[in-house]
Coordinates of C-alpha atoms and ligand atoms in Angstrom, one line a residue:
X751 CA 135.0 -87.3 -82.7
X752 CA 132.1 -89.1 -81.1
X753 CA 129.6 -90.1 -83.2
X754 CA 125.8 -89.6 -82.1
X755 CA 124.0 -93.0 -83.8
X756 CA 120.2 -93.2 -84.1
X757 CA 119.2 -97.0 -84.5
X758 CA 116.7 -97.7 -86.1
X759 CA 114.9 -101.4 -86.4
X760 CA 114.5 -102.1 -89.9
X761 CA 110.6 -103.6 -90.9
X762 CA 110.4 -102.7 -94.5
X763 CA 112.9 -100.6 -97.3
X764 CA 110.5 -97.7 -96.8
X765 CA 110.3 -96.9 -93.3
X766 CA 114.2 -97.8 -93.0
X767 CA 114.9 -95.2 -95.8
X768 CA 112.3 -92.4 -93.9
X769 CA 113.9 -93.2 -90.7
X770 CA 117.5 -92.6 -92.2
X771 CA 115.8 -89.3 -93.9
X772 CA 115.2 -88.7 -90.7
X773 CA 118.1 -88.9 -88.4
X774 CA 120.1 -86.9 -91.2
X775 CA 117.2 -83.9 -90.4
X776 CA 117.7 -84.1 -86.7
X777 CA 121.1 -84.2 -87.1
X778 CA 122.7 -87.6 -86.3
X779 CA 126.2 -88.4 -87.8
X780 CA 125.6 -92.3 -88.1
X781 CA 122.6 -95.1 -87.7
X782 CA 122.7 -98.5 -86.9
X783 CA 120.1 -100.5 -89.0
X784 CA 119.2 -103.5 -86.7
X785 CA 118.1 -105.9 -89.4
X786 CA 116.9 -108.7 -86.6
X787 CA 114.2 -109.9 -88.6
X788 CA 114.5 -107.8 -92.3
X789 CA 116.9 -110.4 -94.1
X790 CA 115.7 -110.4 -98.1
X791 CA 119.1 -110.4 -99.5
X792 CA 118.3 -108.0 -102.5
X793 CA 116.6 -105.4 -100.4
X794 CA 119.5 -104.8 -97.8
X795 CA 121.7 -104.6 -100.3
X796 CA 119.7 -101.5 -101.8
X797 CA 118.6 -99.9 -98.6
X798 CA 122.9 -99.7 -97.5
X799 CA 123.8 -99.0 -101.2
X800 CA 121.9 -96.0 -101.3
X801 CA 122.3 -95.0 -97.7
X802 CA 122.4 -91.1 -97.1
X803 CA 124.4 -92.0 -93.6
X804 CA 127.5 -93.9 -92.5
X805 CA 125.8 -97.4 -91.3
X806 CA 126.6 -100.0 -88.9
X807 CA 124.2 -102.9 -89.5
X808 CA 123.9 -105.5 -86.8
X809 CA 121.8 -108.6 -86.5
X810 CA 120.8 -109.2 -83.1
X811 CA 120.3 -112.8 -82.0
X812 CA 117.6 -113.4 -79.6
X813 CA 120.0 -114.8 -77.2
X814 CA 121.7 -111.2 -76.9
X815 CA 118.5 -109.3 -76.7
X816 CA 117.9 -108.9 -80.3
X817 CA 115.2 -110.3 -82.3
X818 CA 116.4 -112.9 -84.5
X819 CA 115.8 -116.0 -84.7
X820 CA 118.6 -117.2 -87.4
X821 CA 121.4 -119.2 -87.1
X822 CA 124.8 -118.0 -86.5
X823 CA 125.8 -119.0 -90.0
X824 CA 122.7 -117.2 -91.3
X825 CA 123.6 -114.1 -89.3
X826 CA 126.7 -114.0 -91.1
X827 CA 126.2 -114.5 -94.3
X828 CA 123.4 -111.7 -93.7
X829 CA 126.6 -109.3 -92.5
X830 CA 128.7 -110.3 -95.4
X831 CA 126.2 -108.7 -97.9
X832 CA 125.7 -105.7 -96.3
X833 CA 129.8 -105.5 -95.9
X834 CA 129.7 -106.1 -99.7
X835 CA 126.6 -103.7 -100.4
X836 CA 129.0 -100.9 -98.8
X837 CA 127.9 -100.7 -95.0
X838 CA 130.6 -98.5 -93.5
X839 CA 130.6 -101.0 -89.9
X840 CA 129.0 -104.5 -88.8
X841 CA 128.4 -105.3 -85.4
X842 CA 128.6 -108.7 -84.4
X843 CA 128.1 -110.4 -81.0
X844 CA 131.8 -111.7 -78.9
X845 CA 129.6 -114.9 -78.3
X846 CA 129.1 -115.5 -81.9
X847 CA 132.9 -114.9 -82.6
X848 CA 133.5 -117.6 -79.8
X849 CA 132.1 -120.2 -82.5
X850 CA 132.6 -119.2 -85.5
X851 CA 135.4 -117.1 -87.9
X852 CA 134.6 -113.4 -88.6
X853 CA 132.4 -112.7 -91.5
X854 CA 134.3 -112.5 -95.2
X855 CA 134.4 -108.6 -95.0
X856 CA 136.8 -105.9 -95.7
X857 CA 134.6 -103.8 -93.7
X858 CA 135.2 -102.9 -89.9
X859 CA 134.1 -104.9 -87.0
X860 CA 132.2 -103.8 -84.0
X861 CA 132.5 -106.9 -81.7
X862 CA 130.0 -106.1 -78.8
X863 CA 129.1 -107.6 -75.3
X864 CA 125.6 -107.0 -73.5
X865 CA 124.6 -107.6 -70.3
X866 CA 120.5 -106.6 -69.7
X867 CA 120.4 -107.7 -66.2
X868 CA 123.6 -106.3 -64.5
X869 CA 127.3 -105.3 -64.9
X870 CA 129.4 -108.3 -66.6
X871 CA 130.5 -110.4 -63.6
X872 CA 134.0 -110.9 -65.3
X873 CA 134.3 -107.5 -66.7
X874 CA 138.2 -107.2 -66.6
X875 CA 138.6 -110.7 -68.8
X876 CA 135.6 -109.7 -71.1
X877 CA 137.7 -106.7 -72.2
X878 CA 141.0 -108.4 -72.7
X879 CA 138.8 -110.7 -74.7
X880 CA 137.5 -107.8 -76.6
X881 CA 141.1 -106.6 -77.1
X882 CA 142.5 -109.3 -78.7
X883 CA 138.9 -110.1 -81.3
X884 CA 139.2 -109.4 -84.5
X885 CA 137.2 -106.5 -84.5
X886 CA 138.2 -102.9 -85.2
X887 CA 135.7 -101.2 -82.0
X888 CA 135.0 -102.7 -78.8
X889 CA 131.5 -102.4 -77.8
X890 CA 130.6 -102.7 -74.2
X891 CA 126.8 -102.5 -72.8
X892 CA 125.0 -103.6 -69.3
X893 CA 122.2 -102.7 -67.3
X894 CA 123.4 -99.9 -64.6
X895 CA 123.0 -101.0 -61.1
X896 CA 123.1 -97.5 -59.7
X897 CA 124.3 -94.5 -61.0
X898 CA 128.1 -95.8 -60.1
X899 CA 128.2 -98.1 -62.5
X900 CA 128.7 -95.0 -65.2
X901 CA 131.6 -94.1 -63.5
X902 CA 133.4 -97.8 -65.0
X903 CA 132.3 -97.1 -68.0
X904 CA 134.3 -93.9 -68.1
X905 CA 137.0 -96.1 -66.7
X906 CA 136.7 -98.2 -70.0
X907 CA 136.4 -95.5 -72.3
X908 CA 140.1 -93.1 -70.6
X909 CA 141.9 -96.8 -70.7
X910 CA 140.6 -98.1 -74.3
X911 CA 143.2 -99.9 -76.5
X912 CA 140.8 -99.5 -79.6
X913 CA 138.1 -97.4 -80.5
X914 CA 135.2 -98.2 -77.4
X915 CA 131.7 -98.2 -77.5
X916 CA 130.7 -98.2 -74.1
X917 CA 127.2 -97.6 -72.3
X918 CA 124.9 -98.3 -69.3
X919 CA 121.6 -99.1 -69.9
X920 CA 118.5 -98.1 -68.3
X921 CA 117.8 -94.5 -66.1
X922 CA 120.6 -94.9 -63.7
X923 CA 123.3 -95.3 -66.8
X924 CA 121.5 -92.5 -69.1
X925 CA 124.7 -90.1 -68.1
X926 CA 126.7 -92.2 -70.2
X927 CA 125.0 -91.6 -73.0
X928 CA 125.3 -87.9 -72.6
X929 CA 129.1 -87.8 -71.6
X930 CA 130.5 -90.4 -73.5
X931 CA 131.4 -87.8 -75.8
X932 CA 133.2 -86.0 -73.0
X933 CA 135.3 -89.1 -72.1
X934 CA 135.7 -90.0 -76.0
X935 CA 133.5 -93.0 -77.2
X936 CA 133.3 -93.8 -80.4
X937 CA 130.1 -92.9 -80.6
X938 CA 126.5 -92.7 -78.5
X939 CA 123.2 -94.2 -79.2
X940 CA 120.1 -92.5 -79.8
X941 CA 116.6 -92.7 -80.6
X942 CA 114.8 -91.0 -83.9
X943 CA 112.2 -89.6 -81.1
X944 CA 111.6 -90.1 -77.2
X945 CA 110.3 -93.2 -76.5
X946 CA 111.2 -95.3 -80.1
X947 CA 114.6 -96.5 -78.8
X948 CA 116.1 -99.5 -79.4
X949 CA 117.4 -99.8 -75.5
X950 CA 116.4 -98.3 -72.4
X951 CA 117.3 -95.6 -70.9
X952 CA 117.5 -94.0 -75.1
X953 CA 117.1 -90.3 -75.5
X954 CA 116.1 -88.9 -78.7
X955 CA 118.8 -87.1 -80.9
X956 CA 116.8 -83.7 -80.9
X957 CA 117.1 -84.0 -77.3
X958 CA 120.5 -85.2 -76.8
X959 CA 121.7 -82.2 -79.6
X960 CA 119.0 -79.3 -78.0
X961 CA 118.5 -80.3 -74.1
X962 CA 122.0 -81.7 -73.7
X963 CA 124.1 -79.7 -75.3
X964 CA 125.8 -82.6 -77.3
X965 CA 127.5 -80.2 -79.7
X966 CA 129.3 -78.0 -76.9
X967 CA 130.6 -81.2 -74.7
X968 CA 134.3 -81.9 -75.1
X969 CA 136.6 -83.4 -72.6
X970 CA 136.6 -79.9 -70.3
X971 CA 133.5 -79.9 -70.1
X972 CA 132.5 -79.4 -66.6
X973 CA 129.6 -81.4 -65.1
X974 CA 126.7 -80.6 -62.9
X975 CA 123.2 -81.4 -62.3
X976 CA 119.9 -82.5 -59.9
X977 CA 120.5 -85.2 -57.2
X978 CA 117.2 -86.8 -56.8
X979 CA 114.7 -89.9 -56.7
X980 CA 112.9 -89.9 -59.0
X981 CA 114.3 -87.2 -61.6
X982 CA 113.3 -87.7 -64.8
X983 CA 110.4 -85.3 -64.7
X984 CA 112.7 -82.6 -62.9
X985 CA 112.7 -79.0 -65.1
X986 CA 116.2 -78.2 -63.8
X987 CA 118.3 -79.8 -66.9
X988 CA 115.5 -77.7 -68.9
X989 CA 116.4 -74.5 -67.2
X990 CA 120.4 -75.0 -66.6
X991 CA 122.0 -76.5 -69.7
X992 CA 119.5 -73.2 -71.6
X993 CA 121.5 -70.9 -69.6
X994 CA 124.7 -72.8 -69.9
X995 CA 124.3 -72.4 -73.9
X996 CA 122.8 -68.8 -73.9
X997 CA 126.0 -67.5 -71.9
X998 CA 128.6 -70.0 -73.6
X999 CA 129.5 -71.9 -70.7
X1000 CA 131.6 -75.1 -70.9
X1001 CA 129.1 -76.9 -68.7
X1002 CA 126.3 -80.0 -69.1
X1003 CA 123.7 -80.3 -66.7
X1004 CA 122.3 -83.9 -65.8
X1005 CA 119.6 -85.7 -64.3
X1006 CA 121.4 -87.6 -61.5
X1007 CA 119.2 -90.3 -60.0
X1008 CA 120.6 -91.3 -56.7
X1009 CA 118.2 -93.8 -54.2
X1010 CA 117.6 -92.5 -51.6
X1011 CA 119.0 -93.6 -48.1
X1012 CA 122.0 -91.5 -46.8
X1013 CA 124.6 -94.2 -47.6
X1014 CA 123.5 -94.1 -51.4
X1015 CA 123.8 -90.6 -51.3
X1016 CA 127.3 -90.6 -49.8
X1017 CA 128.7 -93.4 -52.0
X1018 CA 127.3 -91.0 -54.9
X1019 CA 129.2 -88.1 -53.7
X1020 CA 132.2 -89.9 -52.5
X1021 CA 132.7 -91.7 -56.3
X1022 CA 131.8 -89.2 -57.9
X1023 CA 133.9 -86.0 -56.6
X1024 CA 137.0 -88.3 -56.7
X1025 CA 136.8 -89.3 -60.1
X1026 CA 139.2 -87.9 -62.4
X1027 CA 138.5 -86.4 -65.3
X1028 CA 134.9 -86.2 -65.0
X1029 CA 135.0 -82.2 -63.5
X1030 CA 132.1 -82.5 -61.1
X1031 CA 131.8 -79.5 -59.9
X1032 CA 128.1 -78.5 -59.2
X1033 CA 124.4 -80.1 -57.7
X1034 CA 121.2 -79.1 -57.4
X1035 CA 119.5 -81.3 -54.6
X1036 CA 115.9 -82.2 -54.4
X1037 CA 113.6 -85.0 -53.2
X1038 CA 114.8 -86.8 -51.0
X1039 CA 118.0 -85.6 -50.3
X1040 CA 118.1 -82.5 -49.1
X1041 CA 119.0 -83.4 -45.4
X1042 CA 121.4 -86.5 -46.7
X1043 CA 123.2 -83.5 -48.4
X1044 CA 123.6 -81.1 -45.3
X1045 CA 124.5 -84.1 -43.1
X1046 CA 126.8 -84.9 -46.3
X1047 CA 128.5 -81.8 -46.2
X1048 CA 128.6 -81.4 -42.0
X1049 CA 130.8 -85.0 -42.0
X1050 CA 132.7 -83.9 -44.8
X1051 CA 133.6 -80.5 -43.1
X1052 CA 132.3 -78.2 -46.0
X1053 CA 131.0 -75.0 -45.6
X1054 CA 127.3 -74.4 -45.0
X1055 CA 124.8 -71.1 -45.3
X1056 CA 123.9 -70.9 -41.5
X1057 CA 120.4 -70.3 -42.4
X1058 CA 120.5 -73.5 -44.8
X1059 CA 122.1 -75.3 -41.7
X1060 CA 118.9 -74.1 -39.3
X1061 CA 116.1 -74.9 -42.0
X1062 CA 118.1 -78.5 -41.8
X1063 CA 118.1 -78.6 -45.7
X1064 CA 120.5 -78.1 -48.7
X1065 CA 119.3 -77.8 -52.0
X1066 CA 123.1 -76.3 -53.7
X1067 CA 126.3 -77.8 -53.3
X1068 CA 129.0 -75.5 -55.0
X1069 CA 132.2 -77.6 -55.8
X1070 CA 134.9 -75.3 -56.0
X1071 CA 138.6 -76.7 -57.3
X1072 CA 140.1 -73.6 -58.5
X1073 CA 142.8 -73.5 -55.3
X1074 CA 143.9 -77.3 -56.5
X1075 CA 142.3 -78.4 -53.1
X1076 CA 138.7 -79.6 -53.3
X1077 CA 135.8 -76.7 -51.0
X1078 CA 132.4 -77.9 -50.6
X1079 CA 129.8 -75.7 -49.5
X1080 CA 126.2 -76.0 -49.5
X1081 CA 123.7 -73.2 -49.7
X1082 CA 119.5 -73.4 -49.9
X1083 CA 118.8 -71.4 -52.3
X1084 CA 114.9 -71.5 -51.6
X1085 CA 114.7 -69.5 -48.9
X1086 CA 116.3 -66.8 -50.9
X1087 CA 113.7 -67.3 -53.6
X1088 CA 110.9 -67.0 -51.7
X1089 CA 111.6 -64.0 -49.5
X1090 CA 112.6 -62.1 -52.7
X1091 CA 110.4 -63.2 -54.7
X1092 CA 108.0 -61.3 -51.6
X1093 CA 110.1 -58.4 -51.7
X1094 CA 110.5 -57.6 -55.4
X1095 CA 106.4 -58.3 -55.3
X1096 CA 106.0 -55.2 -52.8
X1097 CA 109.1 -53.8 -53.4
X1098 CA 110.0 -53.3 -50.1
X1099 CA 113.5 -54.9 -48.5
X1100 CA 113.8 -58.0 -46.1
X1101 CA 114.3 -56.3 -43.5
X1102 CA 110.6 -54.7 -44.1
X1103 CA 109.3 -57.9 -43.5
X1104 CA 109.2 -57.5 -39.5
X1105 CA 106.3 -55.3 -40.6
X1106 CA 104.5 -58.2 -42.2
X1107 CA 102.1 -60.9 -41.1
X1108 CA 102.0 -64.3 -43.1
X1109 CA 100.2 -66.7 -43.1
X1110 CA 102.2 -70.2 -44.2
X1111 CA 99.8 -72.9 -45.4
X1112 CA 102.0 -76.3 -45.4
X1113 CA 104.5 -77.4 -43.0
X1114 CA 106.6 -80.0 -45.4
X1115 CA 110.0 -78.9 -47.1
X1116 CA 108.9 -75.8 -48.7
X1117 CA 106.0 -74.7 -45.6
X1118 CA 110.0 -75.0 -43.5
X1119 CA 111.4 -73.3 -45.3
X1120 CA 109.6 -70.2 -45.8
X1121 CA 108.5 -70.0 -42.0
X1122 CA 112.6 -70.2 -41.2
X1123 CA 113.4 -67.3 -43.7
X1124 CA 110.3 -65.1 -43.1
X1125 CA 110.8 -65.4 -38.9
X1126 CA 114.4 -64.8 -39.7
X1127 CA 113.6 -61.6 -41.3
X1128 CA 111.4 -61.0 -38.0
X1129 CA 108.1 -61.6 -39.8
X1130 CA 105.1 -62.4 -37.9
X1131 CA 104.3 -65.9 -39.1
X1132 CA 101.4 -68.4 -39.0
X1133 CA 101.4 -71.4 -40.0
X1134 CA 98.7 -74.2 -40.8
X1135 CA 99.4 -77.7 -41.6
X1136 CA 97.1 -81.1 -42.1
X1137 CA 98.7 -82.7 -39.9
X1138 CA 98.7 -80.4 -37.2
X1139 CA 101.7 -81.2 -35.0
X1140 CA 104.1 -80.6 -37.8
X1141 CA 102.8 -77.5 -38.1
X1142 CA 103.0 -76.8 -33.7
X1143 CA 106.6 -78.4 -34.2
X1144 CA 107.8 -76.3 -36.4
X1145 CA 106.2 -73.5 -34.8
X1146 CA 107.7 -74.1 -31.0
X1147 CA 111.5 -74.5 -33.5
X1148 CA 111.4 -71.1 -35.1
X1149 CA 109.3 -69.1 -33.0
X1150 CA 111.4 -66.3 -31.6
X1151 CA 114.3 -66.7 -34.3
X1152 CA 113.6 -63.3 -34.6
X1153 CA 110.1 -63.6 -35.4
X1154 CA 107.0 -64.7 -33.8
X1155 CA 105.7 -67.9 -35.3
X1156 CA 102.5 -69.8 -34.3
X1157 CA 100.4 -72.9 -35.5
X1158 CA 96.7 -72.7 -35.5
X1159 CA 93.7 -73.9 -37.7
X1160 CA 93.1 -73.1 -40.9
X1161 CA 89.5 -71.3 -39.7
X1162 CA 92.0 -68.9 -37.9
X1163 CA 94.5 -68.9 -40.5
X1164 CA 91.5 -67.6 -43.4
X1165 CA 90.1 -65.3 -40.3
X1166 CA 93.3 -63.8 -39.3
X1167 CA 93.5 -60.9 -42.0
X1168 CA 97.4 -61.7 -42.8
X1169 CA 98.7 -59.6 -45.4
X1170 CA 100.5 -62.5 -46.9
X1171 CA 99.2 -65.7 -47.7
X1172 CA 101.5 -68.9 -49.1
X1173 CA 100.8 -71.9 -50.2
X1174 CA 103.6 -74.4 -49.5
X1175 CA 100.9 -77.5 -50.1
X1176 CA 100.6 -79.3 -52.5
X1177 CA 97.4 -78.8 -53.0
X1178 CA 96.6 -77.4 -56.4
X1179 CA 99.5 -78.5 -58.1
X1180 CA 98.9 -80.4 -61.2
X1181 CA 97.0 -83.0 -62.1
X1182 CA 94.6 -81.8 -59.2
X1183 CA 94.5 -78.0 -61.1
X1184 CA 90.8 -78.0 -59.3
X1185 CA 91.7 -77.7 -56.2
X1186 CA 92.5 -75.1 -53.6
X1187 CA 93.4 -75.0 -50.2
X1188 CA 91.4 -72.3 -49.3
X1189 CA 87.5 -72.8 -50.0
X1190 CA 86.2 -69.2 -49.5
X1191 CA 88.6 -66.6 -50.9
X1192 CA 86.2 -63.5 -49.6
X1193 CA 86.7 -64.3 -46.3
X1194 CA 91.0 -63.6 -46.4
X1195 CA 91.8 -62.0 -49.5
X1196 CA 91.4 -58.5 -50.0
X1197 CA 93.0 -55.6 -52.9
X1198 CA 95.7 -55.3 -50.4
X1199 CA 96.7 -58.7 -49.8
X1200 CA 99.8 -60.7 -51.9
X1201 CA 99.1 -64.3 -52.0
X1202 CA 102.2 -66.5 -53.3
X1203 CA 101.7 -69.7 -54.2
X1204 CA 105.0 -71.9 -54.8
X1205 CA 103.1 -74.3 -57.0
X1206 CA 104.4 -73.8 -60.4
X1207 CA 102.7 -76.3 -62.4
X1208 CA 100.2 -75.2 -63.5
X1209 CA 101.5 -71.5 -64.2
X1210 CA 98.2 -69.7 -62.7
X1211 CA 97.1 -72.1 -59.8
X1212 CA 93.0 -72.1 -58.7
X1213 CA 94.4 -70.6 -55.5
X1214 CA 96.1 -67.6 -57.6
X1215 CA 92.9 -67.1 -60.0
X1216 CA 91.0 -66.8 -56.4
X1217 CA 93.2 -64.0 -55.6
X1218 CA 93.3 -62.1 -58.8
X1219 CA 89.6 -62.3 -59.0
X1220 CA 89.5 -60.7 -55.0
X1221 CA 91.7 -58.3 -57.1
X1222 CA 94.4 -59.4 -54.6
X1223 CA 98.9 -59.2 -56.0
X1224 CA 99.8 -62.6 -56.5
X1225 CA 103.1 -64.4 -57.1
X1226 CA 103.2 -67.6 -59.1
X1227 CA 105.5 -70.5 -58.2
X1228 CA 107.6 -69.9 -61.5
X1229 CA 109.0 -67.5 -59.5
X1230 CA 110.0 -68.7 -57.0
X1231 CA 111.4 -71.6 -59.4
X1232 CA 113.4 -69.3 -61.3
X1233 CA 114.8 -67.5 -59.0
X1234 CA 116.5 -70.8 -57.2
X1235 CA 117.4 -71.9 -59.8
X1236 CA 119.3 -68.8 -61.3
X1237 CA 121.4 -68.2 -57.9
X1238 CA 122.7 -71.9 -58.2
X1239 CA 123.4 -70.7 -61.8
X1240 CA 125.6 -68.1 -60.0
X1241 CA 127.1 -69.9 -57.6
X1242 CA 128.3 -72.5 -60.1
X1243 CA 129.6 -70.0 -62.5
X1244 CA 130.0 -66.5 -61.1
X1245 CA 128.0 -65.2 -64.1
X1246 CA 124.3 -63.6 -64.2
X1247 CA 121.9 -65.7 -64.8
X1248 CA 119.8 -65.1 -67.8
X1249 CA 116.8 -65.2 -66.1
X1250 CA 114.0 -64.4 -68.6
X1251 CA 115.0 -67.4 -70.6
X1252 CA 115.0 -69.6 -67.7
X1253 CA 111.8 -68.2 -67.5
X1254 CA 110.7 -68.5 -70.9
X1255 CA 112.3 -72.4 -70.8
X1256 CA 109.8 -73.0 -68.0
X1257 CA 106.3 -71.5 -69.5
X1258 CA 107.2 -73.5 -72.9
X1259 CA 106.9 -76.7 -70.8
X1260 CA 104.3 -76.0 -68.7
X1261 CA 100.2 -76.1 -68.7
X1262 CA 99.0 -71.9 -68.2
Ligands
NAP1462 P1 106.4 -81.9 -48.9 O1 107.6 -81.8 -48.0 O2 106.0 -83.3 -49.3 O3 105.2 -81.2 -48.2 C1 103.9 -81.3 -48.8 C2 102.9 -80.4 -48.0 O4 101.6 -80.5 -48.6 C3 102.7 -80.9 -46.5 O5 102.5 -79.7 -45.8 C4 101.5 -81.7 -46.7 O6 100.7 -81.8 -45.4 C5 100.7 -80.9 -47.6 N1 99.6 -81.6 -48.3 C6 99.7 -82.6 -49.2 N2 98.5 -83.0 -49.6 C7 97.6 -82.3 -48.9 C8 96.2 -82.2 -48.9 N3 95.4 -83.0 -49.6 N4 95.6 -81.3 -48.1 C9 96.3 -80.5 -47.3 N5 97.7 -80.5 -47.3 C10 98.3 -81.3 -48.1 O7 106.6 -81.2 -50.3 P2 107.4 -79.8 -50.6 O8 108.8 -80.2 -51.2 O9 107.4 -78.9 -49.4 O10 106.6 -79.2 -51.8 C11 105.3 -78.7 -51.6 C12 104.9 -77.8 -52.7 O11 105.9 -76.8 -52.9 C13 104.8 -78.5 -54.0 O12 103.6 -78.2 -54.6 C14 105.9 -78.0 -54.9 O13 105.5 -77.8 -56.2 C15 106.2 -76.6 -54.3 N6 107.6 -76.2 -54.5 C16 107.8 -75.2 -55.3 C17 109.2 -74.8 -55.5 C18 109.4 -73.6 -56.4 O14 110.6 -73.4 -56.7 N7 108.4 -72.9 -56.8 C19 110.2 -75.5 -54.9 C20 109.9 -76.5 -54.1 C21 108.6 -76.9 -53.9 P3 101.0 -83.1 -44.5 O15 102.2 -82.7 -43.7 O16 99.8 -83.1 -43.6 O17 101.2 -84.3 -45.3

């Protein structure tokens, strides 16, 4: 079993008892009191003597990244009453052992290394120091350079002699909080709510049990999740690990943060794929890597969607070991989401769309991607960008593939009485809710015109109110956003997605 601590810094007997009250609600198996600077003698021995927890109690020096300013001996003593008071583990530094004997305690030792700046220089002698300590669990910590770093942590945790604590600190290492239960830590860390943690890189307990799945991980667990820089605001572990529980799948879904030149993204892939045990086997790919992972993928021989090779961008890779040899194959699932997310809007079938006009506002990723797939489908397509020669260049690429595609101006573009308008900008897209690319609505939109914006936050863009109130069809960026995301779902799993719950997962965490 790995336990999932909450630590809580201990100020007074009150707030430590609410604290405990409350890890125990949100459902944490264990706490670590940090009593740094609470040291009356009478009170610790009431708050652990009536604990409603198991708890480790540690006092951090200042020299390890703790807050207290006592002496070693001080320290000590400070462990032996708790140890006597009944605390089920104390945690004391590998420095402190250096100098002094273990504390007079029948209780079980956590001996513990940090490193806040970067990994332990001498990591291999720290742990055969570790090894032979007096203590009962080995408790390993530093700073994550990169996201590789996590990867020697699950080294540590498949070769442990003894019961191993081991974590990375800060964004790059918050997988390890998340899958040390998969690789069998003694326990994880985390915080009573998001933000209070006692490290960084901390995720709250309700998050770690509801967002990521802590209660369904176990060593099979396979792993997947979003490639990206930054991540942490990304939706997709929202949307996968929900439809990961709702259809019981063994899966965890991560927030993967890779920086973002090619060689970081290939050292990510490279590491990662090969590392045994850990069952990589699916990524979504976003900003900015969704060329590093078609170029990836084209070196690597994998397969690749010939319509995500021509757009030049991968936003799936599907990790398939079910033959015993490893398959890679990369697909762009946008392109599908936003040509059905047209067709189911006028229910009509791709290949209708050679009857259609469009206009494409926005020549970045998403502007690319939807002039490739509607000229594919032999749509007539216009597109406007700011900065007009993206918008000629990408024009003079796909015109003709089968299609006829133009740049022009955005006068033209509002004049030109397309029956399809999309919004690829990001104009509109929150916190600039105020804004729309389009200034005068009556002059393009019409009762028979769909305007699609891919914006999905907010839910109901200006650009989308201006359409319903021309009493135009509109489609909002959710679904476009849902529907991605729910063919990578498939991919991965070979299951249907349950797509109104990914839907429902989205509109809970968004503005209307
Ligand atoms: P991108 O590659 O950075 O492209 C941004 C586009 O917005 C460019 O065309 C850029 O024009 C234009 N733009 C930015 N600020 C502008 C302004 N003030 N006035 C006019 N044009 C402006 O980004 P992306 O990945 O394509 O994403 C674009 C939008 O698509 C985002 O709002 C995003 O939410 C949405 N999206 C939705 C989904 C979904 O599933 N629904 C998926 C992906 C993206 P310049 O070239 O002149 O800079």
């Amino acid at each position: 079993m790995t336990y999932l601590c909450v630590a809580i810094f201990v100020t007074d007997l009150a707030q430590a008892r609410r604290d405990i009250a409350l890890a125990a609600e949100s459902g944490a198996d264990m706490v670590e009191l940090r009593i740094d600077t609470f040291t009356d003698a009478d009170q610790l021995r009431e708050l652990v003597s009536t604990a409603i927890l198991p708890v480790i109690v540690t006092c951090r020096p200042e020299w390890e990244g703790g807050n207290s300013e006592a002496t070693d001996a001080e320290r000590i003593s400070a462990l032996e009453t708790v140890g006597a008071a009944g605390a089920t583990y104390l945690d004391i530094e590998l420095a402190t052992l250096r100098r002094n004997p273990p504390p007079a305690t029948d209780r079980p030792l956590i001996v513990s290394t940090h490193d806040f700046t970067s990994r332990p220089a001498k990591l291999g002698n720290l742990l055969i120091e570790l090894n032979q300590s007096p203590g009962t669990i080995n408790k390993i910590v530093w700073t994550a350079r990169s996201i590789r770093d996590n990867l020697e942590v699950f080294e540590l945790l498949k070769q442990r002699h003894k019961p191993t604590i081991a974590l990375c600190m800060g964004e790059a290492g918050m997988i390890s909080r998340i899958l040390a239960k998969k690789f069998g830590a003694f326990l994880t860390f985390a915080s009573l709510s998001t933000g209070t943690g006692t490290a960084a890189g901390q995720i709250s307990v309700r998050e770690m049990k509801e967002l990521y799945r802590w209660d369904a991980i176990n060593p099979r667990t396979k792993v997947y999740g979003v490639v990206a820089q930054p991540v942490m605001h990304s939706m997709s572990p929202a949307i996968h690990n929900a439809a990961f529980s709702a259809t019981n799948y063994d899966g965890i879904y991560l927030p993967l943060l890779v920086e973002g030149s090619y060689e970081s993204f290939k050292a990510f892939m490279e590491t990662f794929l090969d590392f045994e045990g850990l069952d990589l086997s699916g990524l979504s790919i976003t900003i900015p890597h969704k060329e590093n992972a078609l170029r990836y993928l084209q070196e690597r021989g994998g397969e690749i969607e010939p319509l995500a090779a021509a757009i030049g961008a991968v936003n799936t890779i599907v990790i398939d070991r079910s033959t015993g040899a490893l398959r890679l194959s990369g697909i762009n699932t946008d392109y599908a989401a936003i040509l059905d997310s047209i067709t189911s809007a006028l229910g009509i079938e791709r290949k209708d769309l050679a009857k259609h006009r469009v206009a494409v506002l926005g020549a970045g990723g998403t502007g690319r991607t939807a002039v490739a797939a509607l000229a594919a489908c032999g749509a007539g397509v216009l597109v406007w960008n700011r900065t007009s020669e993206k918008a000629e260049a990408l024009a003079q690429e796909f015109n003709g593939r089968t299609g006829q595609v133009a740049a022009t101006t955005l006068t033209e573009l509002i004049q030109s009485k397309c029956d399809i308008y999309i919004n690829t900008t990001s104009v509109g897209m929150y916190p600039n809710v105020d804004a729309s690319p389009i200034d005068d609505p009556a002059e393009c939109f019409t009762s028979d015109t769909l305007v699609f914006d891919t914006i999905y936050n907010p839910l109901k863009t200006k650009l989308l109110k201006q359409a319903e109130n021309r009493g135009a069809k509109t489609i909002a960026g959710i679904e476009m956003f849902v529907r991605q995301a729910a063919t990578q779902f498939g991919a991965w799993t070979g299951k249907a997605a349950p797509r109104e719950l990914m839907r429902t997962v989205i509109e809970r965490k968004l503005p209307k």
